[in-house]
Structure formats: C-alpha cells, structure tokens
PDB file of N, CA and C in Angstrom:
ATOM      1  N   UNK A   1       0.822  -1.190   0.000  1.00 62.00           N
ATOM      2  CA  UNK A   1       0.000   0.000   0.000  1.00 62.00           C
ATOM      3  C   UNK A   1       0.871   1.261   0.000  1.00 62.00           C
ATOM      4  N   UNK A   2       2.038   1.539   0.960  1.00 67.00           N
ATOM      5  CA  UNK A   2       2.491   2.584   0.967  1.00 67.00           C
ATOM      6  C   UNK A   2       3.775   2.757  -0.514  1.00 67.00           C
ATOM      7  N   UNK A   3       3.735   1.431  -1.137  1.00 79.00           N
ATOM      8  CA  UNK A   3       4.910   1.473  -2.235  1.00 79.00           C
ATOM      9  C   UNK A   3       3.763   2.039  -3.450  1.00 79.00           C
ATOM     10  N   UNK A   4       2.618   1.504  -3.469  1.00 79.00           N
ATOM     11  CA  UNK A   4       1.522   2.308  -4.271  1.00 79.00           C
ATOM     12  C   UNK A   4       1.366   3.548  -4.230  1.00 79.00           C
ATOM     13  N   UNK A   5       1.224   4.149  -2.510  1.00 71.00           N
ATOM     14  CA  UNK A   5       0.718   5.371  -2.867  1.00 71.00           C
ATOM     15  C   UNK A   5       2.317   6.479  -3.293  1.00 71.00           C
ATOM     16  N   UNK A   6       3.178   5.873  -3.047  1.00 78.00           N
ATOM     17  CA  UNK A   6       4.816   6.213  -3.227  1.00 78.00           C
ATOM     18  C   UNK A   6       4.466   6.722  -4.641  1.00 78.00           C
ATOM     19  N   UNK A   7       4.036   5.337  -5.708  1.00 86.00           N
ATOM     20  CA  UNK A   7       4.770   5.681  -7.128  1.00 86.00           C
ATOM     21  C   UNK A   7       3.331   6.780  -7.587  1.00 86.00           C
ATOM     22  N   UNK A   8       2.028   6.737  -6.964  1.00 84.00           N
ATOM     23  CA  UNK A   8       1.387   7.616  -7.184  1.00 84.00           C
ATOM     24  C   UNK A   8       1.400   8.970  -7.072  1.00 84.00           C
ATOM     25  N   UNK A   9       2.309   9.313  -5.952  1.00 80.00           N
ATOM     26  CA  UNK A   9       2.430  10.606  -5.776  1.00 80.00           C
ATOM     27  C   UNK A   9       3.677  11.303  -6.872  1.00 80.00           C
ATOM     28  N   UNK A  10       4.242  10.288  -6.936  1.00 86.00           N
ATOM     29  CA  UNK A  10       5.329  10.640  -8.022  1.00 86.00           C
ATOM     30  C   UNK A  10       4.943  10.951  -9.254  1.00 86.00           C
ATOM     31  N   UNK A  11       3.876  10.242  -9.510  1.00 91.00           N
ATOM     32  CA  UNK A  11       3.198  10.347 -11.116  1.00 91.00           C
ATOM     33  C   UNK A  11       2.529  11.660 -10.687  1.00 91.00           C
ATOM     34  N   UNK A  12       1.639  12.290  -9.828  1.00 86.00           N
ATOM     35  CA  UNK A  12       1.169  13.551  -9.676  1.00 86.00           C
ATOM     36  C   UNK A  12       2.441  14.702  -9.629  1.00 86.00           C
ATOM     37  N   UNK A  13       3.371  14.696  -8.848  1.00 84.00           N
ATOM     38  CA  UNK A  13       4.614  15.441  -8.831  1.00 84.00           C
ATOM     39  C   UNK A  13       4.697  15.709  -9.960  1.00 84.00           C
ATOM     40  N   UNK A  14       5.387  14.311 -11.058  1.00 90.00           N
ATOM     41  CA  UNK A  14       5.529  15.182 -12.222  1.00 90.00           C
ATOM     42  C   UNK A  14       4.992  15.661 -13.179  1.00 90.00           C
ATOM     43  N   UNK A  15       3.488  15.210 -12.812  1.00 90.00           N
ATOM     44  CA  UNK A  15       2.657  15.919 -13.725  1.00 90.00           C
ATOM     45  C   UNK A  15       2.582  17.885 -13.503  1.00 90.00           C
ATOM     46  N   UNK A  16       2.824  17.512 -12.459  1.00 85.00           N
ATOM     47  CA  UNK A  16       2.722  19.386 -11.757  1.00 85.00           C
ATOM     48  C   UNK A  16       4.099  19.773 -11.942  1.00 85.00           C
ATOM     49  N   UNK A  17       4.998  19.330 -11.941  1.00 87.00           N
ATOM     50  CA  UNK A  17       6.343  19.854 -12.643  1.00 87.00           C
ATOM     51  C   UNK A  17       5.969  20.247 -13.952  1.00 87.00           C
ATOM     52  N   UNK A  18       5.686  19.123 -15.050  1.00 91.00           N
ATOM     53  CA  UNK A  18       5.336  19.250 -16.436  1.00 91.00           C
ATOM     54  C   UNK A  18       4.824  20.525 -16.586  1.00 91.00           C
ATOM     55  N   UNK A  19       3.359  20.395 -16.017  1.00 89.00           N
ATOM     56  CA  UNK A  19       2.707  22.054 -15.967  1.00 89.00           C
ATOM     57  C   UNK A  19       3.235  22.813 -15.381  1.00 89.00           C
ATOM     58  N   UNK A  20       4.083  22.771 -14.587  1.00 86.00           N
ATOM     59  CA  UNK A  20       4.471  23.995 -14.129  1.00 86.00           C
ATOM     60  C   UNK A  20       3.807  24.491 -12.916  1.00 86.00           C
ATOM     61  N   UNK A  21       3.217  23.930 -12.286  1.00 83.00           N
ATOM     62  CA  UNK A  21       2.221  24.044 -10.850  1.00 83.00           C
ATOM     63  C   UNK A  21       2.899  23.508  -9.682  1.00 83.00           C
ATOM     64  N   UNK A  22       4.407  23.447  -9.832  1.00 76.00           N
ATOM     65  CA  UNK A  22       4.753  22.315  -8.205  1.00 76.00           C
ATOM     66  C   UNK A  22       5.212  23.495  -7.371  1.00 76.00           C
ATOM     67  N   UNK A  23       5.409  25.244  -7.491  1.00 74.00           N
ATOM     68  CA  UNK A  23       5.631  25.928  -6.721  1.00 74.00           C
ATOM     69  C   UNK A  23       4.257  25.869  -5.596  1.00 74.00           C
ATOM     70  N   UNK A  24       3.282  25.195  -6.034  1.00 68.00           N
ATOM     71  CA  UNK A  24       2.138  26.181  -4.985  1.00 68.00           C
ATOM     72  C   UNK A  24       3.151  25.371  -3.793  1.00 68.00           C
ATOM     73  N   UNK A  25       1.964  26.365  -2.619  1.00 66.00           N
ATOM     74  CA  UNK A  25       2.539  26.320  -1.371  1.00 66.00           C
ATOM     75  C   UNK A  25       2.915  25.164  -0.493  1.00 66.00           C
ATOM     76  N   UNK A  26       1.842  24.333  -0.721  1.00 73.00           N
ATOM     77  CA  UNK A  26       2.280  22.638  -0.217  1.00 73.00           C
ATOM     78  C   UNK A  26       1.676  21.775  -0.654  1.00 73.00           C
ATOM     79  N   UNK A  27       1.748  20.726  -0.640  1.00 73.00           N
ATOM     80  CA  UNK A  27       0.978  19.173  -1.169  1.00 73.00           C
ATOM     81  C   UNK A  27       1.053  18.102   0.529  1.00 73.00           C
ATOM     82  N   UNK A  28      -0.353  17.611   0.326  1.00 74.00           N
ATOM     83  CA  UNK A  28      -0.341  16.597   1.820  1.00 74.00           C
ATOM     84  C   UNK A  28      -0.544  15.486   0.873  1.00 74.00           C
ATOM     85  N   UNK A  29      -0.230  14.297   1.023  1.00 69.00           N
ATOM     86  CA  UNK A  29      -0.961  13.176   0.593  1.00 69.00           C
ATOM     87  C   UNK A  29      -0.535  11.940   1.749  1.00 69.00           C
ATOM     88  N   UNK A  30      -1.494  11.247   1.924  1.00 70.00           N
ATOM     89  CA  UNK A  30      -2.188  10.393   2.875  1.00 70.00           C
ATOM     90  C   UNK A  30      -2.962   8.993   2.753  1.00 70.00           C
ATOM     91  N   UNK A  31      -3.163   8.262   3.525  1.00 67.00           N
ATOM     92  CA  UNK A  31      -3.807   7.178   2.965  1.00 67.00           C
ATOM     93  C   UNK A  31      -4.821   6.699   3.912  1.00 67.00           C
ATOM     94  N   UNK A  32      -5.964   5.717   3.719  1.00 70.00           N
ATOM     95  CA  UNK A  32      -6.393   5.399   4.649  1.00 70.00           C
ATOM     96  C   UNK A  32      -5.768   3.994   5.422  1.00 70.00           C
ATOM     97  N   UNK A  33      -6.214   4.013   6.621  1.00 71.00           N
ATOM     98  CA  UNK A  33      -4.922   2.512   7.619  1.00 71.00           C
ATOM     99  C   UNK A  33      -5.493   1.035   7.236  1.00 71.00           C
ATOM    100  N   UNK A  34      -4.486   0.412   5.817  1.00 71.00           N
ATOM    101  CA  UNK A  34      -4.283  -0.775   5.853  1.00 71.00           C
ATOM    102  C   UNK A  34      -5.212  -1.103   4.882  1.00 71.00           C
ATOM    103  N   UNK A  35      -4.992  -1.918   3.890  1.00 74.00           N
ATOM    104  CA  UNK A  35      -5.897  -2.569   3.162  1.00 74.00           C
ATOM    105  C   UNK A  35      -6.901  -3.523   3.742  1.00 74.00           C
ATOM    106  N   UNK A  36      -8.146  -4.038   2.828  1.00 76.00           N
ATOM    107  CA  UNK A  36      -9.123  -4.699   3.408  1.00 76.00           C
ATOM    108  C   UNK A  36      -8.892  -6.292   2.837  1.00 76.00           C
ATOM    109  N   UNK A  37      -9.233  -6.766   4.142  1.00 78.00           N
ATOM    110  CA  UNK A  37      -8.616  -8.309   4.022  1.00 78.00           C
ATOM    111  C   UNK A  37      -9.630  -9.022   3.923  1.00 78.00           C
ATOM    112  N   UNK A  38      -9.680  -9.581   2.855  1.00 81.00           N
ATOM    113  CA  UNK A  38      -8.837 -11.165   2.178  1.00 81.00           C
ATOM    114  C   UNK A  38      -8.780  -9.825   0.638  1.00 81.00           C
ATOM    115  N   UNK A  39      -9.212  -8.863   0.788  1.00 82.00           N
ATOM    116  CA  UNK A  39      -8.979  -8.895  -0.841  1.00 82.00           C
ATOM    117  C   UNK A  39      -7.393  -8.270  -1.063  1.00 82.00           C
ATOM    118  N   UNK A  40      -6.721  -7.777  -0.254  1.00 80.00           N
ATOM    119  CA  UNK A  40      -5.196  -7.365  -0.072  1.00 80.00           C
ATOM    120  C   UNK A  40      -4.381  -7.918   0.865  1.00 80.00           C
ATOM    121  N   UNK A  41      -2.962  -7.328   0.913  1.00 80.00           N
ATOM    122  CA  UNK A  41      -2.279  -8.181   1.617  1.00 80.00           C
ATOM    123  C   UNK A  41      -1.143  -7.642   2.219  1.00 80.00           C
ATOM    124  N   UNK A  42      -1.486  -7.345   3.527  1.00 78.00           N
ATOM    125  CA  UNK A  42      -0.582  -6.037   4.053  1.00 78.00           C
ATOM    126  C   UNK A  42       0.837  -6.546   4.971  1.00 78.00           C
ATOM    127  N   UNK A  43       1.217  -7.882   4.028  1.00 81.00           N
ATOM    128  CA  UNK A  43       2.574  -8.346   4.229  1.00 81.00           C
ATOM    129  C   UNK A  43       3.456  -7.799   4.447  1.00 81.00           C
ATOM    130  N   UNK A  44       4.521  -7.596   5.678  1.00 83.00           N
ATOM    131  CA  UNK A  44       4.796  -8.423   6.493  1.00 83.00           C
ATOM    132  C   UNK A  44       3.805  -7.692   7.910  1.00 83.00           C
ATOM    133  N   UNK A  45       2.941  -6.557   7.599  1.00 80.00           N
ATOM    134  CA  UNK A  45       2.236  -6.548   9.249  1.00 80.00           C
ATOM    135  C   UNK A  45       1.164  -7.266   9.173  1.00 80.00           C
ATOM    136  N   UNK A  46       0.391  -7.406  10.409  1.00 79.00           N
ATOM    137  CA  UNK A  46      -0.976  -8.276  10.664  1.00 79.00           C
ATOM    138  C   UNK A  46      -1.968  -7.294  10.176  1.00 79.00           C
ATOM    139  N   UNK A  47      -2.723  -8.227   9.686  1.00 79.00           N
ATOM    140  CA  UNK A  47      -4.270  -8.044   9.712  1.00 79.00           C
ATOM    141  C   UNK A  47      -4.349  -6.915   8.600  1.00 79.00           C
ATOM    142  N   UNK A  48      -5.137  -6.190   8.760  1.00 78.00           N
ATOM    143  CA  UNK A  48      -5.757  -4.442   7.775  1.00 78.00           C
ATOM    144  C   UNK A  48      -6.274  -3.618   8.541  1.00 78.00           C
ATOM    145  N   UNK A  49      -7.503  -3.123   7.735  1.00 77.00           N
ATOM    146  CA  UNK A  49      -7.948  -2.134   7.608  1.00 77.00           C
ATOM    147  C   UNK A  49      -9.088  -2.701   9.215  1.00 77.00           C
ATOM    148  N   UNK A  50      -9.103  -1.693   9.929  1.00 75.00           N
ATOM    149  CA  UNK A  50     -10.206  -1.299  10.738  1.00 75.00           C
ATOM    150  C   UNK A  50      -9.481  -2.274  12.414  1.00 75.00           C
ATOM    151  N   UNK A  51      -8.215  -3.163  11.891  1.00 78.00           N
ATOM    152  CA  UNK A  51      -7.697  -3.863  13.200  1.00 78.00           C
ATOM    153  C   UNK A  51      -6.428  -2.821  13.755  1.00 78.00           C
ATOM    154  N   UNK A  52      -6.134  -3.530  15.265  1.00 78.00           N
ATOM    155  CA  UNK A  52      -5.256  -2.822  16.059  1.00 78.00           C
ATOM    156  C   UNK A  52      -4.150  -3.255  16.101  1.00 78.00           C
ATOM    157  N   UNK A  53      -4.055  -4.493  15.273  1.00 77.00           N
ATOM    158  CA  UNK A  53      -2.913  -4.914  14.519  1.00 77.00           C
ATOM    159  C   UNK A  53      -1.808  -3.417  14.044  1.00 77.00           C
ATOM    160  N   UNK A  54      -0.203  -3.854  13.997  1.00 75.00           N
ATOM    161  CA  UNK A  54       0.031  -2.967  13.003  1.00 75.00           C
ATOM    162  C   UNK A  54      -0.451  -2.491  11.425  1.00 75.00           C
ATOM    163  N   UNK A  55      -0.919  -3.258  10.606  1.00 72.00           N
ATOM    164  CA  UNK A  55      -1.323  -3.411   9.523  1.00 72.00           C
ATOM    165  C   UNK A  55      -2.753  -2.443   9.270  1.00 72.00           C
ATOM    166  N   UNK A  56      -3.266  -2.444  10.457  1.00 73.00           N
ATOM    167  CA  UNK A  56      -4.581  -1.622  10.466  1.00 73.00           C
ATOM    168  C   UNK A  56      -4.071  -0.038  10.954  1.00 73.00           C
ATOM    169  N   UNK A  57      -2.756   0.311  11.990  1.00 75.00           N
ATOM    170  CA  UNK A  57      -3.057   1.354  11.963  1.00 75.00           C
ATOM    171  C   UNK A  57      -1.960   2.151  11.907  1.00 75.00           C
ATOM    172  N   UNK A  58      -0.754   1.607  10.922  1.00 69.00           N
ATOM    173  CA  UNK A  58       0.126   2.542  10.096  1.00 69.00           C
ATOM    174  C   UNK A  58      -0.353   3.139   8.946  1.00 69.00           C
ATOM    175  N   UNK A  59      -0.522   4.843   9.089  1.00 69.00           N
ATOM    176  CA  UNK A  59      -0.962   5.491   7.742  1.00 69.00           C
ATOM    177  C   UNK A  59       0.290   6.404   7.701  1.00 69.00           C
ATOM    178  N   UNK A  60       0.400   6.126   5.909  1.00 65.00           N
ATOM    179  CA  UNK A  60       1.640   6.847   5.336  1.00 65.00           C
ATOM    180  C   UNK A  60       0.740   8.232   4.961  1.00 65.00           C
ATOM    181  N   UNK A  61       2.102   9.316   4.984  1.00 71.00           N
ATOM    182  CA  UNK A  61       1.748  10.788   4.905  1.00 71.00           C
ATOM    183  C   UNK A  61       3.320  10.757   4.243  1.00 71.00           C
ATOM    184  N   UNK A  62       2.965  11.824   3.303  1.00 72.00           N
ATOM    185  CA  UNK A  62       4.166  12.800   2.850  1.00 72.00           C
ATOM    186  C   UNK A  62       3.751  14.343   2.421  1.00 72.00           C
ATOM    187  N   UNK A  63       4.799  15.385   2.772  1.00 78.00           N
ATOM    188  CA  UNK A  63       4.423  16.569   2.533  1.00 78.00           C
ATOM    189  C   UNK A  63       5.124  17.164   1.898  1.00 78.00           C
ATOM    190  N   UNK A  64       4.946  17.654   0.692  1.00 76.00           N
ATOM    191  CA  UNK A  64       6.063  18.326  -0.352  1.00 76.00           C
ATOM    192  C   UNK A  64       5.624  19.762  -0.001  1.00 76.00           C
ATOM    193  N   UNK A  65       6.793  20.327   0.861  1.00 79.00           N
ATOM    194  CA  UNK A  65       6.647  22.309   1.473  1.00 79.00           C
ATOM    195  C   UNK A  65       7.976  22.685   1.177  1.00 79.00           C
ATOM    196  N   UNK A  66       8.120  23.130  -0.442  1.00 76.00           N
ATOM    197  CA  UNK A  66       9.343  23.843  -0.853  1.00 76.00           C
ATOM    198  C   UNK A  66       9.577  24.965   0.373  1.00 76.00           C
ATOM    199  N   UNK A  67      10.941  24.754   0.450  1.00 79.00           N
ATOM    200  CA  UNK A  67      11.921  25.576   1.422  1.00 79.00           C
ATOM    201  C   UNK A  67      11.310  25.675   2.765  1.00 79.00           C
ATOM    202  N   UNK A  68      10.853  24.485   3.269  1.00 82.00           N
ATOM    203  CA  UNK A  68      10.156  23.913   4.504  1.00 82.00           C
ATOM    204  C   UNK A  68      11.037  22.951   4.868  1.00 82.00           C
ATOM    205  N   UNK A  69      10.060  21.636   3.885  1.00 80.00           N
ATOM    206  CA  UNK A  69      10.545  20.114   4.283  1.00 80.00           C
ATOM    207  C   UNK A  69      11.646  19.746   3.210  1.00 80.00           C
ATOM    208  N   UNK A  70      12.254  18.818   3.612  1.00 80.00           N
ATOM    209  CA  UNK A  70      13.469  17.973   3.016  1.00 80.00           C
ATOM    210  C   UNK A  70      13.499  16.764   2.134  1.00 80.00           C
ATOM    211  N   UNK A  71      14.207  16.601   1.457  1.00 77.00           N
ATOM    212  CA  UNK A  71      13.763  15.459   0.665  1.00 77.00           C
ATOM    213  C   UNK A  71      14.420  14.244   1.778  1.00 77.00           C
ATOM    214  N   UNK A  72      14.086  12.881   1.929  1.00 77.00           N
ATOM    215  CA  UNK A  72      14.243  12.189   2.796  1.00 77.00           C
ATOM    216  C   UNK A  72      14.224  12.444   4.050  1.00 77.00           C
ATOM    217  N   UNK A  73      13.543  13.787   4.612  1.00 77.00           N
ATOM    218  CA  UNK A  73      13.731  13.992   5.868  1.00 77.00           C
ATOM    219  C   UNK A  73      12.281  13.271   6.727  1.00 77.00           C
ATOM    220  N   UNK A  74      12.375  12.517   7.665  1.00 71.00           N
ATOM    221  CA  UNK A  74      11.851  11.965   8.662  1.00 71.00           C
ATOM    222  C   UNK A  74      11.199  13.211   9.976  1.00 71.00           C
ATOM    223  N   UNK A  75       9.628  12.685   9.922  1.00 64.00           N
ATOM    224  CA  UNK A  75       9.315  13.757  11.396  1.00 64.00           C
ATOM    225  C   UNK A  75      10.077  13.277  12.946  1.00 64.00           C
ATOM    226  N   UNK A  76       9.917  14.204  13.796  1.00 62.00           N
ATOM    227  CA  UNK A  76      10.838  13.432  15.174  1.00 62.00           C
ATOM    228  C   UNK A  76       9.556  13.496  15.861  1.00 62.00           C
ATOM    229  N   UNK A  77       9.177  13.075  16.705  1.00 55.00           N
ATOM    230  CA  UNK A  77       8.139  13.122  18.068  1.00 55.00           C
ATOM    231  C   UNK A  77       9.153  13.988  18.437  1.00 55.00           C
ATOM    232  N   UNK A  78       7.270  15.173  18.793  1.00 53.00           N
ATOM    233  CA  UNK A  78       7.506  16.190  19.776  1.00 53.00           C
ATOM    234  C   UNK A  78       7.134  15.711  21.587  1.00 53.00           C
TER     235      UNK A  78
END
C-alpha cells in the first residue's frame, strides 16, 4: 500500500512539474490505515484495515513544502 501510494504521488509530482504548478505552497498526501482483508495483503504486518494490529493502523503521509521540508527527511516526536 504505501509502495503504491509512493509511485502515485510521483506520477502527480511530475505531472505538476510538467505544468508547471509544483511551486504552490504545499501538497499533503495520505492514505487510509491498511488494506481490506482477504482482498489485499498487508505483508509483512498483521491483519488491515479497521484492526489494532500494526497493519490496520500505520498510515503513510508525505508533505512536499518547498523551502520547509526535506527530501528524505523523517518527522521526530515532539
């Protein structure tokens, strides 16, 4: 799920490069926690969508904020 929404955001990136739109101010993108099981397969965590499993409640976020955030940079707990 999160290698999906990875190459998706990439295909939007460069579509907004192409046009010429990747200055606006920021981009959020997000997902909802864990695919729904039996029809996906959220290998190697347990379970999906709606459990307390890991698998149910890691959601990927990335934020593209020119002259903010970093490329590979990681949030810290405040």
């Amino acid at each position: 799920m999160v290698e999906s929404l990875d190459a998706s955001v990439g295909r939007v990136r460069d579509t907004l490069d192409r046009l010429k739109l990747a200055t606006a101010p920021s981009s959020c993108f997000t997902s909802d926690n864990g695919g729904r099981v039996p029809t996906t397969s959220n290998r190697p965590l347990r379970y999906g969508k709606a459990s307390a499993y890991e698998g149910g409640v890691r959601v990927p976020l990335i934020v593209y904020w020119p002259g903010v955030t970093k490329p590979g940079a990681y949030p810290t707990p405040r």
